[in-house]
Amino acid sequence: KRSYMITKKLFLKSLIWQVIGISWISLLSYFWFGHFMRSIGFSFIVTIVGIFLYILYEKLWYRISDNEK
């Protein structure tokens, strides 16, 4: 149960962080690509990958810090 709650909380935290970050990614990729739809597509791909990488990072960090105790 505890592991499920930790994963759920991490997912929500990463989702909020990615929503904030997607605006910057969209803006920068728009300047890079010069095309609105291309920048939106790119931004969503980066966001989805980022969410799962963040969850993986947090789980690994939790395991490492838990082993030090």
PDB file of C-alpha atoms in Angstrom:
ATOM      1  CA  LYS A   1       0.000   0.000   0.000  1.00  0.00           C
ATOM      2  CA  ARG A   2       2.771   2.440   0.945  1.00  0.00           C
ATOM      3  CA  SER A   3       4.636   1.797  -2.309  1.00  0.00           C
ATOM      4  CA  TYR A   4       1.444   2.475  -4.291  1.00  0.00           C
ATOM      5  CA  MET A   5       0.898   5.796  -2.494  1.00  0.00           C
ATOM      6  CA  ILE A   6       4.503   6.838  -3.046  1.00  0.00           C
ATOM      7  CA  THR A   7       4.233   6.037  -6.761  1.00  0.00           C
ATOM      8  CA  LYS A   8       0.924   7.905  -7.033  1.00  0.00           C
ATOM      9  CA  LYS A   9       2.356  10.974  -5.273  1.00  0.00           C
ATOM     10  CA  LEU A  10       5.467  10.907  -7.463  1.00  0.00           C
ATOM     11  CA  PHE A  11       3.330  10.683 -10.574  1.00  0.00           C
ATOM     12  CA  LEU A  12       1.269  13.710  -9.521  1.00  0.00           C
ATOM     13  CA  LYS A  13       4.393  15.712  -8.615  1.00  0.00           C
ATOM     14  CA  SER A  14       6.013  14.895 -11.938  1.00  0.00           C
ATOM     15  CA  LEU A  15       2.832  15.740 -13.826  1.00  0.00           C
ATOM     16  CA  ILE A  16       2.646  19.187 -12.216  1.00  0.00           C
ATOM     17  CA  TRP A  17       6.325  19.795 -12.913  1.00  0.00           C
ATOM     18  CA  GLN A  18       5.919  18.769 -16.541  1.00  0.00           C
ATOM     19  CA  VAL A  19       2.905  21.055 -17.017  1.00  0.00           C
ATOM     20  CA  ILE A  20       5.073  23.954 -15.882  1.00  0.00           C
ATOM     21  CA  GLY A  21       7.946  22.829 -18.083  1.00  0.00           C
ATOM     22  CA  ILE A  22       5.862  22.223 -21.207  1.00  0.00           C
ATOM     23  CA  SER A  23       5.292  25.948 -21.625  1.00  0.00           C
ATOM     24  CA  TRP A  24       9.053  26.574 -21.801  1.00  0.00           C
ATOM     25  CA  ILE A  25       9.632  23.615 -24.089  1.00  0.00           C
ATOM     26  CA  SER A  26       6.844  24.767 -26.397  1.00  0.00           C
ATOM     27  CA  LEU A  27       8.172  28.304 -26.568  1.00  0.00           C
ATOM     28  CA  LEU A  28      11.767  27.279 -27.222  1.00  0.00           C
ATOM     29  CA  SER A  29      10.860  24.594 -29.746  1.00  0.00           C
ATOM     30  CA  TYR A  30       8.610  27.040 -31.578  1.00  0.00           C
ATOM     31  CA  PHE A  31      11.594  29.334 -32.050  1.00  0.00           C
ATOM     32  CA  TRP A  32      13.683  26.329 -33.127  1.00  0.00           C
ATOM     33  CA  PHE A  33      11.210  24.711 -35.544  1.00  0.00           C
ATOM     34  CA  GLY A  34       9.321  27.841 -36.570  1.00  0.00           C
ATOM     35  CA  HIS A  35       6.142  25.776 -36.850  1.00  0.00           C
ATOM     36  CA  PHE A  36       3.473  25.699 -34.138  1.00  0.00           C
ATOM     37  CA  MET A  37       2.178  22.129 -34.598  1.00  0.00           C
ATOM     38  CA  ARG A  38       5.679  20.675 -34.831  1.00  0.00           C
ATOM     39  CA  SER A  39       6.683  22.411 -31.608  1.00  0.00           C
ATOM     40  CA  ILE A  40       3.549  21.190 -29.794  1.00  0.00           C
ATOM     41  CA  GLY A  41       4.166  17.595 -30.916  1.00  0.00           C
ATOM     42  CA  PHE A  42       7.794  17.757 -29.879  1.00  0.00           C
ATOM     43  CA  SER A  43       6.858  19.276 -26.522  1.00  0.00           C
ATOM     44  CA  PHE A  44       4.379  16.537 -25.695  1.00  0.00           C
ATOM     45  CA  ILE A  45       6.850  13.792 -26.571  1.00  0.00           C
ATOM     46  CA  VAL A  46       9.491  15.389 -24.354  1.00  0.00           C
ATOM     47  CA  THR A  47       6.945  15.818 -21.560  1.00  0.00           C
ATOM     48  CA  ILE A  48       5.761  12.203 -21.619  1.00  0.00           C
ATOM     49  CA  VAL A  49       9.334  10.888 -21.602  1.00  0.00           C
ATOM     50  CA  GLY A  50      10.202  13.347 -18.830  1.00  0.00           C
ATOM     51  CA  ILE A  51       7.384  12.161 -16.590  1.00  0.00           C
ATOM     52  CA  PHE A  52       8.550   8.562 -16.681  1.00  0.00           C
ATOM     53  CA  LEU A  53      12.221   9.464 -16.328  1.00  0.00           C
ATOM     54  CA  TYR A  54      11.375  11.567 -13.280  1.00  0.00           C
ATOM     55  CA  ILE A  55       9.461   8.686 -11.686  1.00  0.00           C
ATOM     56  CA  LEU A  56      12.367   6.323 -12.359  1.00  0.00           C
ATOM     57  CA  TYR A  57      14.826   8.852 -10.915  1.00  0.00           C
ATOM     58  CA  GLU A  58      12.744   9.329  -7.761  1.00  0.00           C
ATOM     59  CA  LYS A  59      12.327   5.575  -7.229  1.00  0.00           C
ATOM     60  CA  LEU A  60      16.073   5.010  -7.609  1.00  0.00           C
ATOM     61  CA  TRP A  61      16.816   7.914  -5.278  1.00  0.00           C
ATOM     62  CA  TYR A  62      14.398   6.495  -2.712  1.00  0.00           C
ATOM     63  CA  ARG A  63      16.062   3.068  -2.884  1.00  0.00           C
ATOM     64  CA  ILE A  64      19.554   4.520  -2.554  1.00  0.00           C
ATOM     65  CA  SER A  65      18.665   6.798   0.349  1.00  0.00           C
ATOM     66  CA  ASP A  66      16.670   4.029   2.051  1.00  0.00           C
ATOM     67  CA  ASN A  67      19.670   1.677   1.859  1.00  0.00           C
ATOM     68  CA  GLU A  68      21.880   4.217   3.655  1.00  0.00           C
ATOM     69  CA  LYS A  69      19.761   4.052   6.808  1.00  0.00           C
TER      70      LYS A  69
END
